[in-house]
């Protein structure tokens, strides 16, 4: 079993839809949870991050962590064509000098105008 | 505008050539990383460095070496390029603390023919 699993998609939605992107993980020691957005042929950019459980909202984006289920989600409201990208979840335990970050394989999202 | 830069966006090399990929960050980060990204395999850590002249093997170091002579610069070296090293190479950097968030460069698409 991989440490972090993510449905690769592709996921195709109409403009304005609510999008739910999800990851599951196996290591209960993970404390930090991140979402990166990667446009085609570009490097990943950090979108949101949360510590431990709970929700965090930033504009149209909401990150949710359920540590009891080892499940994290990213919700995108009022999706736009500019949201079309690959979304990578990532997580880490919170070490000292080096905190190894484990990435999911990414979900490809297309928002159709 | 803080950032991670990579020396080339696209590179084509022949089998057996020695290849240098360079990465520079201007955020005074102690940690620097090299990943490769392949379809279906996600991001895989090749090497990382937590200080000048320090390096540690990641998950797939075979066929690669690295150099970090200055804090802001981290180089990835393919001693003898092979076709199975055709990939997207991503450099990232972060502070050395729990929950440090890697910030990525734009990537180098390397093709070995």
Tab-separated table of N, CA, C and O in Angstrom, chain A residues 6-81:
chain	number	residue	atom	x	y	z
A	6	UNK	N	-4.199	8.820	-4.265
A	6	UNK	CA	-5.000	9.901	-4.832
A	6	UNK	C	-5.543	9.415	-6.164
A	6	UNK	O	-4.801	8.822	-6.955
A	7	UNK	N	-6.816	9.626	-6.397
A	7	UNK	CA	-7.415	9.229	-7.663
A	7	UNK	C	-6.832	10.098	-8.772
A	7	UNK	O	-6.949	11.309	-8.716
A	8	UNK	N	-6.200	9.495	-9.785
A	8	UNK	CA	-5.530	10.303	-10.805
A	8	UNK	C	-6.470	11.024	-11.760
A	8	UNK	O	-6.054	11.936	-12.474
A	9	UNK	N	-7.760	10.635	-11.760
A	9	UNK	CA	-8.689	11.235	-12.700
A	9	UNK	C	-8.467	10.661	-14.095
A	9	UNK	O	-8.065	9.502	-14.207
A	10	UNK	N	-8.685	11.414	-15.179
A	10	UNK	CA	-9.002	12.836	-15.140
A	10	UNK	C	-10.425	13.119	-14.681
A	10	UNK	O	-11.311	12.307	-14.871
A	11	UNK	N	-10.584	14.276	-14.061
A	11	UNK	CA	-11.870	14.736	-13.588
A	11	UNK	C	-12.276	15.923	-14.461
A	11	UNK	O	-11.506	16.869	-14.622
A	12	UNK	N	-13.471	15.843	-15.014
A	12	UNK	CA	-13.954	16.897	-15.901
A	12	UNK	C	-15.271	17.433	-15.354
A	12	UNK	O	-16.201	16.642	-15.130
A	13	UNK	N	-15.344	18.745	-15.138
A	13	UNK	CA	-16.558	19.343	-14.567
A	13	UNK	C	-16.928	20.588	-15.360
A	13	UNK	O	-16.057	21.209	-15.988
A	14	UNK	N	-18.208	20.981	-15.324
A	14	UNK	CA	-18.593	22.237	-15.989
A	14	UNK	C	-18.218	23.430	-15.123
A	14	UNK	O	-18.140	23.333	-13.887
A	15	UNK	N	-17.986	24.540	-15.763
A	15	UNK	CA	-17.686	25.778	-15.051
A	15	UNK	C	-18.783	26.080	-14.032
A	15	UNK	O	-19.967	25.907	-14.304
A	16	UNK	N	-18.368	26.495	-12.837
A	16	UNK	CA	-19.308	26.811	-11.772
A	16	UNK	C	-19.583	25.655	-10.827
A	16	UNK	O	-20.180	25.860	-9.765
A	17	UNK	N	-19.154	24.462	-11.174
A	17	UNK	CA	-19.400	23.299	-10.317
A	17	UNK	C	-18.534	23.348	-9.067
A	17	UNK	O	-17.513	24.032	-9.016
A	18	UNK	N	-18.956	22.597	-8.062
A	18	UNK	CA	-18.129	22.386	-6.868
A	18	UNK	C	-17.295	21.131	-7.112
A	18	UNK	O	-17.813	20.085	-7.486
A	19	UNK	N	-16.000	21.267	-6.890
A	19	UNK	CA	-15.082	20.163	-7.127
A	19	UNK	C	-14.576	19.642	-5.787
A	19	UNK	O	-14.253	20.421	-4.885
A	20	UNK	N	-14.507	18.328	-5.672
A	20	UNK	CA	-13.959	17.693	-4.483
A	20	UNK	C	-12.786	16.815	-4.900
A	20	UNK	O	-12.938	15.895	-5.703
A	21	UNK	N	-11.621	17.107	-4.363
A	21	UNK	CA	-10.414	16.333	-4.627
A	21	UNK	C	-9.984	15.690	-3.313
A	21	UNK	O	-10.017	16.342	-2.263
A	22	UNK	N	-9.579	14.429	-3.381
A	22	UNK	CA	-9.350	13.701	-2.140
A	22	UNK	C	-8.052	12.906	-2.141
A	22	UNK	O	-7.569	12.504	-3.201
A	23	UNK	N	-7.535	12.696	-0.945
A	23	UNK	CA	-6.378	11.831	-0.747
A	23	UNK	C	-6.595	10.996	0.498
A	23	UNK	O	-7.181	11.482	1.479
A	24	UNK	N	-6.102	9.773	0.461
A	24	UNK	CA	-6.060	8.949	1.662
A	24	UNK	C	-4.602	8.637	1.968
A	24	UNK	O	-3.745	8.661	1.077
A	25	UNK	N	-4.327	8.365	3.221
A	25	UNK	CA	-2.952	8.062	3.604
A	25	UNK	C	-2.938	6.985	4.673
A	25	UNK	O	-3.945	6.704	5.321
A	26	UNK	N	-1.775	6.389	4.853
A	26	UNK	CA	-1.686	5.249	5.771
A	26	UNK	C	-0.904	5.576	7.049
A	26	UNK	O	-1.077	4.906	8.059
A	27	UNK	N	-0.072	6.610	7.006
A	27	UNK	CA	0.801	6.919	8.144
A	27	UNK	C	0.101	7.881	9.106
A	27	UNK	O	-0.056	9.060	8.817
A	28	UNK	N	-0.278	7.378	10.272
A	28	UNK	CA	-1.014	8.205	11.225
A	28	UNK	C	-0.141	9.296	11.850
A	28	UNK	O	-0.641	10.173	12.559
A	29	UNK	N	1.162	9.263	11.603
A	29	UNK	CA	2.059	10.277	12.161
A	29	UNK	C	2.048	11.579	11.368
A	29	UNK	O	2.596	12.585	11.828
A	30	UNK	N	1.444	11.581	10.198
A	30	UNK	CA	1.397	12.819	9.411
A	30	UNK	C	0.641	13.898	10.175
A	30	UNK	O	-0.437	13.657	10.728
A	31	UNK	N	1.244	15.102	10.202
A	31	UNK	CA	0.641	16.222	10.918
A	31	UNK	C	0.386	17.434	10.020
A	31	UNK	O	-0.454	18.259	10.323
A	32	UNK	N	1.162	17.554	8.960
A	32	UNK	CA	1.067	18.713	8.071
A	32	UNK	C	0.543	18.238	6.714
A	32	UNK	O	1.032	17.262	6.163
A	33	UNK	N	-0.418	18.974	6.205
A	33	UNK	CA	-1.090	18.560	4.985
A	33	UNK	C	-1.128	19.734	4.014
A	33	UNK	O	-1.512	20.844	4.399
A	34	UNK	N	-0.711	19.468	2.785
A	34	UNK	CA	-0.579	20.516	1.788
A	34	UNK	C	-1.299	20.141	0.505
A	34	UNK	O	-1.469	18.954	0.207
A	35	UNK	N	-1.704	21.152	-0.214
A	35	UNK	CA	-2.210	20.985	-1.577
A	35	UNK	C	-1.402	21.873	-2.510
A	35	UNK	O	-1.206	23.066	-2.238
A	36	UNK	N	-0.938	21.267	-3.593
A	36	UNK	CA	-0.219	21.996	-4.628
A	36	UNK	C	-1.040	21.942	-5.915
A	36	UNK	O	-1.697	20.947	-6.213
A	37	UNK	N	-0.941	23.004	-6.689
A	37	UNK	CA	-1.566	23.058	-8.014
A	37	UNK	C	-0.446	23.106	-9.038
A	37	UNK	O	0.506	23.877	-8.888
A	38	UNK	N	-0.572	22.296	-10.081
A	38	UNK	CA	0.460	22.250	-11.108
A	38	UNK	C	-0.175	22.399	-12.481
A	38	UNK	O	-0.905	21.503	-12.929
A	39	UNK	N	0.114	23.508	-13.132
A	39	UNK	CA	-0.329	23.691	-14.500
A	39	UNK	C	0.599	22.909	-15.426
A	39	UNK	O	1.745	22.604	-15.086
A	40	UNK	N	0.089	22.620	-16.621
A	40	UNK	CA	0.830	21.804	-17.567
A	40	UNK	C	2.204	22.403	-17.854
A	40	UNK	O	2.339	23.601	-18.109
A	41	UNK	N	3.229	21.572	-17.745
A	41	UNK	CA	4.621	21.958	-18.043
A	41	UNK	C	5.164	23.033	-17.116
A	41	UNK	O	6.091	23.758	-17.472
A	42	UNK	N	4.566	23.131	-15.915
A	42	UNK	CA	5.081	24.068	-14.915
A	42	UNK	C	5.392	23.318	-13.623
A	42	UNK	O	5.021	22.153	-13.462
A	43	UNK	N	6.079	23.995	-12.698
A	43	UNK	CA	6.330	23.398	-11.400
A	43	UNK	C	5.111	23.523	-10.494
A	43	UNK	O	4.271	24.395	-10.689
A	44	UNK	N	4.992	22.656	-9.497
A	44	UNK	CA	3.865	22.762	-8.548
A	44	UNK	C	3.960	24.056	-7.743
A	44	UNK	O	5.049	24.474	-7.369
A	45	UNK	N	2.814	24.667	-7.475
A	45	UNK	CA	2.772	25.842	-6.614
A	45	UNK	C	1.907	25.525	-5.398
A	45	UNK	O	0.856	24.884	-5.509
A	46	UNK	N	2.367	25.970	-4.251
A	46	UNK	CA	1.647	25.705	-3.016
A	46	UNK	C	0.330	26.472	-3.012
A	46	UNK	O	0.295	27.682	-3.197
A	47	UNK	N	-0.741	25.722	-2.780
A	47	UNK	CA	-2.072	26.315	-2.782
A	47	UNK	C	-2.566	26.565	-1.363
A	47	UNK	O	-2.986	27.656	-1.013
A	48	UNK	N	-2.510	25.527	-0.545
A	48	UNK	CA	-2.995	25.631	0.825
A	48	UNK	C	-2.271	24.616	1.699
A	48	UNK	O	-1.792	23.603	1.198
A	49	UNK	N	-2.256	24.890	2.988
A	49	UNK	CA	-1.730	23.898	3.915
A	49	UNK	C	-2.489	23.990	5.234
A	49	UNK	O	-3.004	25.038	5.608
A	50	UNK	N	-2.564	22.871	5.934
A	50	UNK	CA	-3.202	22.828	7.240
A	50	UNK	C	-2.355	21.989	8.182
A	50	UNK	O	-1.583	21.122	7.745
A	51	UNK	N	-2.507	22.264	9.451
A	51	UNK	CA	-1.830	21.489	10.484
A	51	UNK	C	-2.876	20.700	11.253
A	51	UNK	O	-3.893	21.259	11.679
A	52	UNK	N	-2.634	19.403	11.385
A	52	UNK	CA	-3.511	18.496	12.121
A	52	UNK	C	-4.905	18.486	11.493
A	52	UNK	O	-5.057	18.656	10.303
A	53	UNK	N	-5.914	18.289	12.266
A	53	UNK	CA	-7.268	18.152	11.729
A	53	UNK	C	-7.965	19.491	11.579
A	53	UNK	O	-7.511	20.503	12.099
A	54	UNK	N	-9.075	19.471	10.851
A	54	UNK	CA	-9.894	20.667	10.748
A	54	UNK	C	-9.981	21.184	9.335
A	54	UNK	O	-9.530	20.550	8.387
A	55	UNK	N	-10.607	22.337	9.210
A	55	UNK	CA	-10.823	22.975	7.918
A	55	UNK	C	-10.038	24.271	7.816
A	55	UNK	O	-9.749	24.915	8.822
A	56	UNK	N	-9.714	24.633	6.582
A	56	UNK	CA	-9.113	25.931	6.326
A	56	UNK	C	-9.669	26.455	5.023
A	56	UNK	O	-9.731	25.709	4.044
A	57	UNK	N	-10.071	27.708	5.030
A	57	UNK	CA	-10.694	28.281	3.846
A	57	UNK	C	-9.852	29.434	3.313
A	57	UNK	O	-9.312	30.234	4.079
A	58	UNK	N	-9.762	29.508	1.969
A	58	UNK	CA	-9.053	30.616	1.339
A	58	UNK	C	-9.771	30.922	0.025
A	58	UNK	O	-9.564	30.236	-0.969
A	59	UNK	N	-10.620	31.926	0.069
A	59	UNK	CA	-11.380	32.271	-1.122
A	59	UNK	C	-12.294	31.134	-1.541
A	59	UNK	O	-13.111	30.661	-0.750
A	60	UNK	N	-12.143	30.675	-2.770
A	60	UNK	CA	-12.992	29.589	-3.272
A	60	UNK	C	-12.508	28.212	-2.844
A	60	UNK	O	-13.146	27.207	-3.160
A	61	UNK	N	-11.395	28.139	-2.160
A	61	UNK	CA	-10.776	26.864	-1.805
A	61	UNK	C	-10.956	26.560	-0.313
A	61	UNK	O	-10.771	27.440	0.528
A	62	UNK	N	-11.292	25.309	-0.021
A	62	UNK	CA	-11.383	24.834	1.362
A	62	UNK	C	-10.627	23.525	1.468
A	62	UNK	O	-10.876	22.599	0.691
A	63	UNK	N	-9.705	23.471	2.422
A	63	UNK	CA	-8.973	22.235	2.702
A	63	UNK	C	-9.538	21.631	3.970
A	63	UNK	O	-9.797	22.328	4.953
A	64	UNK	N	-9.716	20.324	3.952
A	64	UNK	CA	-10.319	19.623	5.079
A	64	UNK	C	-9.458	18.417	5.427
A	64	UNK	O	-9.009	17.690	4.536
A	65	UNK	N	-9.221	18.196	6.703
A	65	UNK	CA	-8.426	17.062	7.157
A	65	UNK	C	-9.229	16.279	8.184
A	65	UNK	O	-9.749	16.847	9.147
A	66	UNK	N	-9.322	14.983	7.964
A	66	UNK	CA	-9.954	14.081	8.921
A	66	UNK	C	-8.917	13.032	9.306
A	66	UNK	O	-8.755	12.030	8.615
A	67	UNK	N	-8.208	13.280	10.398
A	67	UNK	CA	-7.129	12.370	10.781
A	67	UNK	C	-7.660	11.026	11.254
A	67	UNK	O	-6.987	10.008	11.109
A	68	UNK	N	-8.845	11.004	11.800
A	68	UNK	CA	-9.384	9.722	12.275
A	68	UNK	C	-9.621	8.765	11.113
A	68	UNK	O	-9.476	7.551	11.248
A	69	UNK	N	-9.954	9.300	9.952
A	69	UNK	CA	-10.179	8.487	8.757
A	69	UNK	C	-8.977	8.471	7.827
A	69	UNK	O	-9.010	7.793	6.801
A	70	UNK	N	-7.947	9.245	8.172
A	70	UNK	CA	-6.747	9.379	7.324
A	70	UNK	C	-7.171	9.805	5.909
A	70	UNK	O	-6.851	9.135	4.909
A	71	UNK	N	-7.864	10.932	5.871
A	71	UNK	CA	-8.514	11.371	4.638
A	71	UNK	C	-8.437	12.888	4.581
A	71	UNK	O	-8.774	13.558	5.558
A	72	UNK	N	-7.954	13.425	3.448
A	72	UNK	CA	-7.957	14.869	3.288
A	72	UNK	C	-8.652	15.236	1.991
A	72	UNK	O	-8.677	14.439	1.048
A	73	UNK	N	-9.227	16.432	1.969
A	73	UNK	CA	-9.981	16.882	0.811
A	73	UNK	C	-9.651	18.334	0.492
A	73	UNK	O	-9.300	19.113	1.387
A	74	UNK	N	-9.793	18.653	-0.773
A	74	UNK	CA	-9.740	20.039	-1.237
A	74	UNK	C	-11.022	20.295	-2.020
A	74	UNK	O	-11.323	19.572	-2.965
A	75	UNK	N	-11.765	21.312	-1.584
A	75	UNK	CA	-12.989	21.683	-2.278
A	75	UNK	C	-12.754	22.991	-3.026
A	75	UNK	O	-12.164	23.925	-2.482
A	76	UNK	N	-13.230	23.024	-4.252
A	76	UNK	CA	-13.162	24.246	-5.043
A	76	UNK	C	-14.587	24.652	-5.371
A	76	UNK	O	-15.323	23.891	-6.030
A	77	UNK	N	-14.987	25.819	-4.919
A	77	UNK	CA	-16.334	26.322	-5.219
A	77	UNK	C	-16.287	27.174	-6.473
A	77	UNK	O	-15.256	27.789	-6.790
A	78	UNK	N	-17.415	27.229	-7.169
A	78	UNK	CA	-17.532	28.078	-8.366
A	78	UNK	C	-16.294	27.886	-9.261
A	78	UNK	O	-15.567	28.830	-9.577
A	79	UNK	N	-16.055	26.647	-9.649
A	79	UNK	CA	-14.841	26.332	-10.401
A	79	UNK	C	-14.787	27.126	-11.714
A	79	UNK	O	-15.812	27.404	-12.349
A	80	UNK	N	-13.550	27.490	-12.076
A	80	UNK	CA	-13.287	28.296	-13.264
A	80	UNK	C	-12.375	27.531	-14.224
A	80	UNK	O	-11.592	26.670	-13.788
A	81	UNK	N	-12.421	27.843	-15.510
A	81	UNK	CA	-11.487	27.181	-16.443
A	81	UNK	C	-10.027	27.338	-16.021
A	81	UNK	O	-9.217	26.443	-16.272
